[in-house]
Coordinates of C-alpha atoms in Angstrom, one line a residue:
X1 CA 0.6 -51.9 -1.0
X2 CA -2.0 -48.9 -1.8
X3 CA -3.3 -46.9 0.4
X4 CA -7.0 -48.8 1.8
X5 CA -8.3 -45.1 3.3
X6 CA -7.7 -43.2 0.0
X7 CA -9.9 -43.0 -3.3
X8 CA -8.8 -43.8 -6.7
X9 CA -9.1 -40.1 -7.3
X10 CA -8.4 -38.1 -4.0
X11 CA -5.2 -36.3 -5.1
X12 CA -1.6 -35.7 -3.6
X13 CA -1.2 -33.0 -2.1
X14 CA 2.9 -32.8 -1.2
X15 CA 4.2 -32.8 1.3
X16 CA 4.9 -28.9 2.1
X17 CA 9.1 -28.4 3.6
X18 CA 8.9 -26.4 6.4
X19 CA 7.3 -25.7 10.1
X20 CA 4.6 -24.2 10.2
X21 CA 1.5 -25.2 12.6
X22 CA 0.7 -21.8 12.7
X23 CA -1.3 -21.8 9.7
X24 CA -3.9 -25.1 11.0
X25 CA -5.1 -22.2 13.6
X26 CA -5.0 -18.7 12.0
X27 CA -8.2 -16.8 11.2
X28 CA -9.5 -14.0 11.6
X29 CA -13.0 -12.7 13.4
X30 CA -14.6 -11.2 11.5
X31 CA -16.3 -7.7 11.8
X32 CA -18.2 -5.3 10.5
X33 CA -15.1 -3.2 8.0
X34 CA -16.5 -0.1 6.8
X35 CA -16.0 -0.4 3.2
X36 CA -18.4 1.2 0.3
X37 CA -18.6 -1.0 -3.2
X38 CA -20.4 0.3 -6.0
X39 CA -21.3 -1.8 -9.2
X40 CA -20.5 1.0 -12.9
X41 CA -21.6 0.1 -16.4
X42 CA -17.8 1.1 -17.6
X43 CA -17.4 0.6 -21.7
X44 CA -14.6 -0.8 -22.8
X45 CA -12.8 1.9 -24.9
X46 CA -13.1 3.8 -21.0
X47 CA -11.5 0.2 -19.4
X48 CA -9.4 0.8 -22.1
X49 CA -8.1 3.2 -20.7
X50 CA -7.8 3.2 -17.7
X51 CA -5.5 0.2 -17.9
X52 CA -3.0 2.2 -20.5
X53 CA -2.7 5.5 -18.2
X54 CA -2.4 2.6 -15.5
X55 CA -5.1 4.0 -13.3
X56 CA -5.8 0.2 -13.3
X57 CA -2.8 -1.6 -11.9
X58 CA -2.5 -5.8 -11.7
X59 CA -1.3 -6.9 -8.7
X60 CA 1.9 -10.0 -9.6
X61 CA 0.6 -11.7 -7.0
X62 CA -2.6 -12.9 -10.2
X63 CA 0.1 -14.2 -11.3
X64 CA 0.8 -14.7 -15.0
X65 CA -1.9 -14.3 -17.9
X66 CA -2.8 -17.6 -18.2
X67 CA -5.5 -17.4 -20.8
X68 CA -5.0 -19.0 -24.5
X69 CA -6.4 -17.1 -27.6
X70 CA -9.6 -19.3 -27.7
X71 CA -10.5 -18.6 -24.4
X72 CA -9.5 -14.6 -24.7
X73 CA -11.5 -15.1 -28.5
X74 CA -14.2 -16.5 -26.1
X75 CA -14.7 -13.2 -24.9
X76 CA -14.0 -10.8 -27.2
X77 CA -16.3 -12.6 -29.7
X78 CA -19.1 -12.3 -26.2
X79 CA -18.8 -8.8 -25.3
X80 CA -19.3 -7.5 -29.6
X81 CA -22.7 -9.8 -29.3
X82 CA -23.0 -8.7 -26.1
X83 CA -24.0 -11.5 -24.5
X84 CA -23.3 -11.5 -20.4
X85 CA -19.8 -11.4 -18.9
X86 CA -18.7 -11.6 -14.8
X87 CA -18.0 -9.1 -13.6
X88 CA -15.2 -7.2 -12.6
X89 CA -14.2 -6.6 -8.5
X90 CA -11.9 -3.3 -8.3
X91 CA -10.0 -1.9 -5.2
X92 CA -9.7 1.3 -5.2
X93 CA -6.2 2.5 -3.9
X94 CA -5.8 5.9 -3.7
X95 CA -8.7 8.5 -6.4
X96 CA -9.0 7.1 -9.1
X97 CA -6.1 4.6 -9.0
X98 CA -7.2 0.9 -8.4
X99 CA -6.4 -2.8 -8.3
X100 CA -7.7 -5.6 -9.7
X101 CA -9.0 -7.9 -7.5
X102 CA -10.5 -9.8 -9.5
X103 CA -11.1 -10.1 -13.3
X104 CA -6.9 -10.2 -14.4
X105 CA -7.5 -12.8 -17.2
X106 CA -10.8 -10.4 -19.0
X107 CA -9.1 -7.2 -17.9
X108 CA -5.6 -7.9 -20.1
X109 CA -7.9 -10.5 -23.0
X110 CA -9.4 -7.3 -23.9
X111 CA -6.2 -4.6 -23.0
X112 CA -4.2 -7.9 -25.3
X113 CA -7.3 -7.2 -28.4
X114 CA -7.6 -3.4 -28.9
X115 CA -3.7 -3.3 -28.6
X116 CA -4.3 -6.1 -31.8
X117 CA -1.1 -8.0 -29.7
X118 CA -1.9 -11.3 -28.0
X119 CA 1.8 -12.8 -25.9
X120 CA 3.9 -15.2 -25.7
X121 CA 3.2 -18.1 -23.8
X122 CA 6.8 -18.1 -23.0
X123 CA 7.7 -14.9 -22.2
X124 CA 4.4 -13.7 -20.6
X125 CA 6.6 -14.3 -16.7
X126 CA 8.6 -11.9 -18.2
X127 CA 5.9 -10.0 -19.8
X128 CA 4.2 -9.1 -16.2
X129 CA 7.7 -8.6 -14.2
X130 CA 8.2 -5.3 -16.9
X131 CA 4.1 -4.7 -16.6
X132 CA 4.6 -4.3 -12.7
X133 CA 7.5 -1.8 -13.2
X134 CA 6.4 0.8 -16.7
X135 CA 2.4 -0.1 -15.8
X136 CA 1.9 -0.7 -19.3
X137 CA 3.5 -3.0 -22.1
X138 CA 6.4 -0.6 -24.1
X139 CA 5.4 -0.1 -27.5
X140 CA 9.0 -1.8 -29.2
X141 CA 7.6 -4.6 -26.8
X142 CA 4.4 -4.8 -28.6
X143 CA 6.0 -5.2 -31.8
X144 CA 8.8 -7.3 -31.2
X145 CA 7.6 -10.9 -32.6
X146 CA 9.7 -12.4 -29.9
X147 CA 7.0 -12.0 -27.1
X148 CA 4.7 -10.5 -28.7
X149 CA 1.6 -12.8 -31.9
X150 CA -1.0 -10.2 -33.6
X151 CA -4.3 -11.4 -31.8
X152 CA -6.1 -13.0 -35.0
X153 CA -9.9 -14.1 -33.3
X154 CA -9.0 -18.0 -33.0
X155 CA -12.3 -19.0 -32.2
X156 CA -13.4 -23.1 -31.9
X157 CA -16.1 -24.2 -34.4
X158 CA -16.5 -27.3 -32.7
X159 CA -21.1 -27.7 -32.1
X160 CA -21.3 -24.5 -34.7
X161 CA -22.5 -25.0 -38.6
X162 CA -20.7 -22.5 -39.6
X163 CA -17.4 -20.4 -38.8
X164 CA -18.5 -17.6 -37.0
X165 CA -18.0 -14.4 -38.9
X166 CA -15.2 -13.2 -36.9
X167 CA -12.9 -15.8 -36.8
X168 CA -9.6 -14.4 -37.5
X169 CA -10.2 -10.8 -37.6
X170 CA -8.4 -8.3 -35.3
X171 CA -9.2 -4.9 -33.4
X172 CA -8.5 -3.3 -36.5
X173 CA -10.3 -5.3 -38.9
X174 CA -13.8 -5.3 -36.7
X175 CA -15.3 -2.3 -38.7
X176 CA -18.9 -1.8 -38.1
X177 CA -18.3 -3.4 -34.7
X178 CA -15.3 -1.2 -34.1
X179 CA -17.5 1.0 -31.6
X180 CA -19.9 -2.2 -30.7
X181 CA -17.6 -3.7 -29.4
X182 CA -16.0 -0.2 -27.6
X183 CA -19.2 1.2 -26.0
X184 CA -20.1 -2.4 -24.4
X185 CA -21.0 -2.6 -20.7
X186 CA -18.8 -4.0 -18.6
X187 CA -20.2 -3.8 -14.9
X188 CA -17.1 -2.5 -13.0
X189 CA -18.1 -2.9 -9.3
X190 CA -15.3 -1.0 -7.0
X191 CA -15.1 -1.1 -3.8
X192 CA -13.8 2.2 -0.8
X193 CA -12.3 1.5 2.9
X194 CA -14.3 4.1 4.4
X195 CA -11.1 4.7 7.2
X196 CA -7.7 3.7 7.3
X197 CA -6.6 0.5 9.2
X198 CA -3.7 -0.2 11.2
X199 CA -3.5 -3.5 9.8
X200 CA -6.1 -3.1 6.3
X201 CA -7.9 -6.6 7.1
X202 CA -10.9 -5.1 5.5
X203 CA -8.6 -5.8 2.2
X204 CA -6.9 -8.0 3.1
X205 CA -10.8 -10.2 3.4
X206 CA -11.5 -8.4 0.2
X207 CA -8.0 -10.4 -1.0
X208 CA -8.9 -13.1 0.2
X209 CA -12.5 -13.0 -0.7
X210 CA -13.1 -12.1 -3.6
X211 CA -10.2 -13.4 -5.7
X212 CA -11.9 -16.7 -8.3
X213 CA -8.6 -17.1 -10.1
X214 CA -9.0 -21.4 -9.3
X215 CA -6.1 -21.4 -6.8
X216 CA -7.4 -20.3 -3.2
X217 CA -3.8 -17.5 -2.0
X218 CA -2.0 -17.6 0.5
X219 CA -1.4 -15.4 2.9
X220 CA 2.0 -13.7 1.9
X221 CA 0.6 -13.7 -2.0
X222 CA -1.9 -11.6 -1.2
X223 CA 0.4 -8.9 1.3
X224 CA 2.4 -8.5 -1.6
X225 CA -0.1 -7.4 -3.6
X226 CA -1.6 -5.1 -1.3
X227 CA 2.3 -3.4 0.8
X228 CA 4.2 -3.5 -2.3
X229 CA 6.9 -1.4 -0.6
X230 CA 10.7 -1.1 -1.2
X231 CA 10.8 -2.7 2.0
X232 CA 9.3 -6.5 0.8
X233 CA 11.9 -5.3 -2.7
X234 CA 14.8 -5.5 -0.5
X235 CA 12.6 -9.4 1.2
X236 CA 13.3 -9.8 -2.8
X237 CA 16.4 -9.8 -3.1
X238 CA 17.3 -11.2 0.0
X239 CA 15.4 -14.4 -0.5
X240 CA 17.1 -14.5 -4.0
X241 CA 21.2 -14.8 -1.9
X242 CA 22.5 -17.6 -2.1
X243 CA 23.4 -18.5 1.7
X244 CA 20.2 -17.5 2.5
X245 CA 18.9 -20.6 -0.4
X246 CA 21.6 -23.1 1.6
X247 CA 20.2 -23.3 4.8
X248 CA 16.5 -23.5 3.0
X249 CA 17.8 -26.4 0.9
X250 CA 16.6 -25.2 -2.2
X251 CA 17.7 -23.1 -4.8
X252 CA 14.2 -22.3 -6.0
X253 CA 11.8 -19.7 -5.2
X254 CA 8.5 -21.0 -3.3
X255 CA 6.2 -20.1 -5.9
X256 CA 4.0 -18.9 -3.5
X257 CA 6.0 -16.7 -1.7
X258 CA 7.1 -18.4 1.5
X259 CA 10.7 -18.0 2.1
X260 CA 9.4 -14.2 1.5
X261 CA 7.2 -15.0 4.5
X262 CA 10.2 -16.7 6.5
X263 CA 11.5 -13.5 6.0
X264 CA 8.8 -11.3 6.5
X265 CA 8.3 -13.0 10.0
X266 CA 12.0 -12.5 11.8
X267 CA 12.2 -9.1 10.6
X268 CA 8.7 -8.5 12.1
X269 CA 9.4 -10.8 15.5
X270 CA 13.3 -8.7 16.0
X271 CA 11.7 -4.9 15.3
X272 CA 8.2 -5.2 16.9
X273 CA 8.2 -8.7 18.4
X274 CA 7.7 -7.3 22.1
X275 CA 4.2 -5.7 20.2
X276 CA 2.9 -8.9 19.5
X277 CA -1.0 -9.4 19.1
X278 CA -2.5 -12.2 18.3
X279 CA -3.3 -12.9 15.2
X280 CA -0.1 -13.8 13.2
X281 CA -1.5 -12.6 10.3
X282 CA -2.8 -9.4 11.5
X283 CA 1.5 -8.2 13.2
X284 CA 1.9 -9.1 9.6
X285 CA 0.1 -7.1 7.9
X286 CA 0.7 -4.8 10.5
X287 CA 4.7 -5.0 9.8
X288 CA 3.9 -4.7 5.9
X289 CA 1.8 -2.0 6.5
X290 CA 4.3 0.2 8.8
X291 CA 7.5 -0.9 6.9
X292 CA 6.6 0.3 4.8
X293 CA 7.1 3.9 4.5
X294 CA 10.6 3.1 5.7
X295 CA 14.3 5.2 4.1
X296 CA 15.9 3.9 2.2
X297 CA 18.4 4.0 4.7
X298 CA 16.3 1.9 6.7
X299 CA 16.5 -1.0 3.6
X300 CA 19.8 -0.6 3.2
X301 CA 20.8 -1.2 6.8
X302 CA 18.1 -4.7 7.2
X303 CA 19.3 -5.9 3.9
X304 CA 23.3 -5.5 5.7
X305 CA 22.1 -6.6 9.4
X306 CA 20.8 -10.4 7.0
X307 CA 23.9 -10.6 5.5
X308 CA 25.7 -10.8 8.6
X309 CA 23.6 -13.0 9.9
X310 CA 24.0 -15.3 7.0
X311 CA 27.6 -14.8 7.3
X312 CA 27.2 -16.6 10.7
X313 CA 25.7 -19.2 9.2
X314 CA 29.3 -19.7 7.0
X315 CA 30.7 -22.5 8.8
X316 CA 27.8 -24.5 9.7
X317 CA 25.7 -27.4 8.9
X318 CA 23.1 -27.0 5.5
X319 CA 19.9 -27.8 8.1
X320 CA 20.6 -26.4 10.8
X321 CA 17.8 -24.9 11.8
X322 CA 15.9 -28.4 10.3
X323 CA 14.0 -30.5 11.9
X324 CA 15.8 -33.7 11.4
X325 CA 12.2 -36.0 12.3
X326 CA 10.4 -34.5 10.1
X327 CA 13.3 -33.5 8.2
X328 CA 11.6 -29.9 7.4
X329 CA 12.2 -26.2 7.6
X330 CA 10.9 -25.1 11.3
X331 CA 9.8 -21.5 11.0
X332 CA 9.5 -21.1 14.5
X333 CA 13.3 -22.0 15.9
X334 CA 14.7 -20.1 13.1
X335 CA 12.8 -16.1 14.0
X336 CA 13.0 -16.6 17.3
X337 CA 17.3 -18.0 16.2
X338 CA 17.3 -14.8 14.5
X339 CA 15.2 -12.7 16.6
X340 CA 17.5 -13.2 19.7
X341 CA 21.2 -13.3 17.8
X342 CA 20.2 -10.4 15.8
X343 CA 18.9 -8.0 18.4
X344 CA 21.4 -6.2 19.8
X345 CA 22.6 -5.4 17.0
X346 CA 19.5 -3.8 16.0
X347 CA 19.1 -2.5 19.1
X348 CA 22.7 -0.1 18.3
X349 CA 21.5 0.3 14.7
X350 CA 25.8 -2.4 13.8
X351 CA 25.9 -5.9 12.1
X352 CA 27.7 -7.5 15.3
X353 CA 25.4 -10.0 15.5
X354 CA 25.6 -12.5 17.4
X355 CA 28.2 -16.5 16.7
X356 CA 25.4 -19.0 16.3
X357 CA 26.5 -22.1 18.2
X358 CA 25.3 -25.7 16.0
X359 CA 24.9 -27.6 19.5
X360 CA 22.8 -24.6 21.1
X361 CA 20.4 -24.8 18.4
X362 CA 20.2 -28.7 18.7
X363 CA 20.2 -27.5 22.4
X364 CA 17.0 -25.2 21.5
X365 CA 15.4 -27.1 19.0
X366 CA 15.1 -30.7 21.1
X367 CA 13.3 -28.2 24.5
X368 CA 10.4 -29.8 25.6
X369 CA 9.3 -26.1 26.6
X370 CA 9.7 -25.1 22.9
X371 CA 8.8 -27.3 21.6
X372 CA 5.1 -27.5 23.5
X373 CA 5.8 -23.4 21.9
X374 CA 5.5 -24.7 18.5
X375 CA 4.0 -27.6 17.6
X376 CA 0.1 -25.9 20.1
X377 CA -0.9 -22.2 19.5
X378 CA 2.1 -21.1 18.8
X379 CA 0.4 -18.1 17.3
X380 CA -0.9 -17.1 21.2
X381 CA 0.9 -14.6 22.6
X382 CA 2.1 -16.8 25.6
X383 CA 3.9 -19.2 22.8
X384 CA 5.3 -16.4 20.7
X385 CA 6.9 -15.1 23.9
X386 CA 8.2 -18.3 24.8
X387 CA 10.1 -18.7 22.2
X388 CA 11.9 -15.9 22.2
X389 CA 11.9 -17.0 26.1
X390 CA 13.7 -19.5 25.3
X391 CA 16.2 -19.1 22.2
X392 CA 17.3 -15.9 24.5
X393 CA 18.7 -18.1 27.7
X394 CA 19.9 -21.0 25.1
X395 CA 21.7 -19.7 22.5
X396 CA 22.9 -16.2 24.3
X397 CA 23.5 -17.6 28.1

């Protein structure tokens, strides 16, 4: 029977595969941030040079280039004609090093048009990875027809009496319009943080509020942009570990990086749990920033420690960290168990993780105090400490 309270146009919201009640209570206390934003009119040629040189980077979290050729062509035509286009927002990470906050599709449309090539849809994920690694697309990839087609303007003719005079043109064949296009200005707003902060909360808010890509970004997607580092690469590799995927009950990584965030939280609570202060967002931001300067040896040790923990789960039921009532992965349960079971090993800088007794995990999950600390005010200092205290008593007692 249809749900009478649900209208016919109400979109279906998929049930999350995890239990994380922190998401319902997290928020920022917004105060004045020490920021400067300055509008600049850069011409198209300058913008292209910025991208080509690697001075402007496009974070991986902004997903793939998704525009089709007609839409990209309409932007190019607007620029040639001098029509206004939306402004672009950049964050200045360091002197002459900029990160795109909003405007990826426009910038990449310009870049690809001036390169004379348009990316094939089925190759865009791969191309994004290449761009991230190289800061640009190597010429041999651009010339490869397995990745790109020629970028000829494909302008819709609907509601137009005559075909656009730019139809089918490439950057190379714009003739007298080429210089006109290169010199067209685009408003670029550059945002700078005047004073460094412990958790970069100002930058986080900028990415959260200004990105208008059509889909709300998750906290971990924003973090992946802000704090990309060798430590984050370690998390990404661990996220693909088959034994970890088994515990999560999914062979495929989460599109919005929730599984990576679970790993981040587990390490953060293990390493910095004694210094935890709400909110969880600020705590994870601060830990991510601090971990960005980890030595290769430290990242390798954390990798081996997690692998040792996974080895302890080999004979456990696949759903050992799942709530049997909701059939969802319990993030609070997992992070508390991971932190207390690895605590002694981490203190000694070895990988001798304590044994995991599935019966004790069940007892912890059913414990009334643990439940109370997991389903309301979950990121409060009292409840985070309570979960760790109970996990240590039940798992190791």
